[in-house]
């Protein structure tokens, strides 16, 4: 078997000394898509932040181990992780517009993020960006690059966020509710682009979502969180169509009921 992309072993995570995530173990293989579901406050964001070393001042992994490939994430110095963010681990959040600088063009921000990690010319980055936009069938690449975030729709900003992650070809992408703030019509596009990222670059993706349809469409495996615990974890076919846990059945049932209504 190949070396896992991400391995969590009996992970406990605490804020200010109080555990909020308990005894989570999971593994992602290269190129795998993991869907993480569960109600608000169940620890989904905390879990993915821990793997990126982004828990913040009062957060810490208090038990267990996390490995990214062969790197022990918990032993890594902040600097090691900062270097890995981008070329190794990419991320997309619910609202890319908020994480972009409002007074700088998309082009400047894209350039900066690439030049932080690679010694290449401005022109080369631009060419690569336009090629990527083209591959993603994003029309009007030149115009998008010249735009400021406020000039683009929420959906377009989100797609730009994906491009910014994609241009560095990371091996692992964390996506925390990347479509929750989007209109239904744009949601599908964003999801398709993430799947394409896996197809083009072999990127493994851990995606937090409330949308079981998204999980059905893209995930290989599903992790169900409830009150800080991983209550069910396995291949999508098993977790979605043959859930073992009553909680998973309730969660899936609730979503389907809303969809039908
Ligand atoms: N920075 C923080 N400081 C203290 N508690 C936090 C912090 N972030 C999250 N929590 C708490 O940790 C638990 C899990 O939160 P979170 O990971 O954001 O859940 P989810 O993403 O599933 O909605 C919640 O009880 C939340 O209130
Ligand atoms: Mg969250």
Coordinates of N, CA and C and ligand atoms in Angstrom, one line a residue, residues 40-41 43-46 49 94 176-177 208 210, ligand 2:
X40 N -23.6 21.4 13.1 CA -22.7 22.5 13.6 C -22.2 22.3 15.0
X41 N -20.9 22.6 15.2 CA -20.3 22.4 16.5 C -19.8 21.0 16.8
X43 N -17.3 19.6 15.4 CA -15.8 19.5 15.4 C -15.2 19.3 14.1
X44 N -16.0 19.5 13.0 CA -15.4 19.3 11.6 C -14.3 20.3 11.3
X45 N -14.6 21.6 11.5 CA -13.5 22.6 11.2 C -12.3 22.4 12.1
X46 N -12.5 22.1 13.3 CA -11.4 21.9 14.2 C -10.5 20.8 13.8
X49 N -8.5 21.9 10.7 CA -7.5 22.9 11.2 C -6.3 22.3 11.8
X94 N -15.3 28.7 3.4 CA -16.7 29.1 3.0 C -16.8 30.3 2.2
X176 N -13.5 23.7 3.6 CA -14.4 23.8 4.7 C -15.7 24.5 4.2
X177 N -16.7 23.7 4.0 CA -18.0 24.2 3.5 C -17.8 25.2 2.3
X208 N -15.6 19.4 4.0 CA -16.6 19.5 5.0 C -17.8 20.1 4.3
X210 N -22.5 20.3 4.3 CA -23.8 19.9 4.9 C -24.6 19.2 3.8
Ligands
LIG2 MG1 -17.1 24.5 10.8

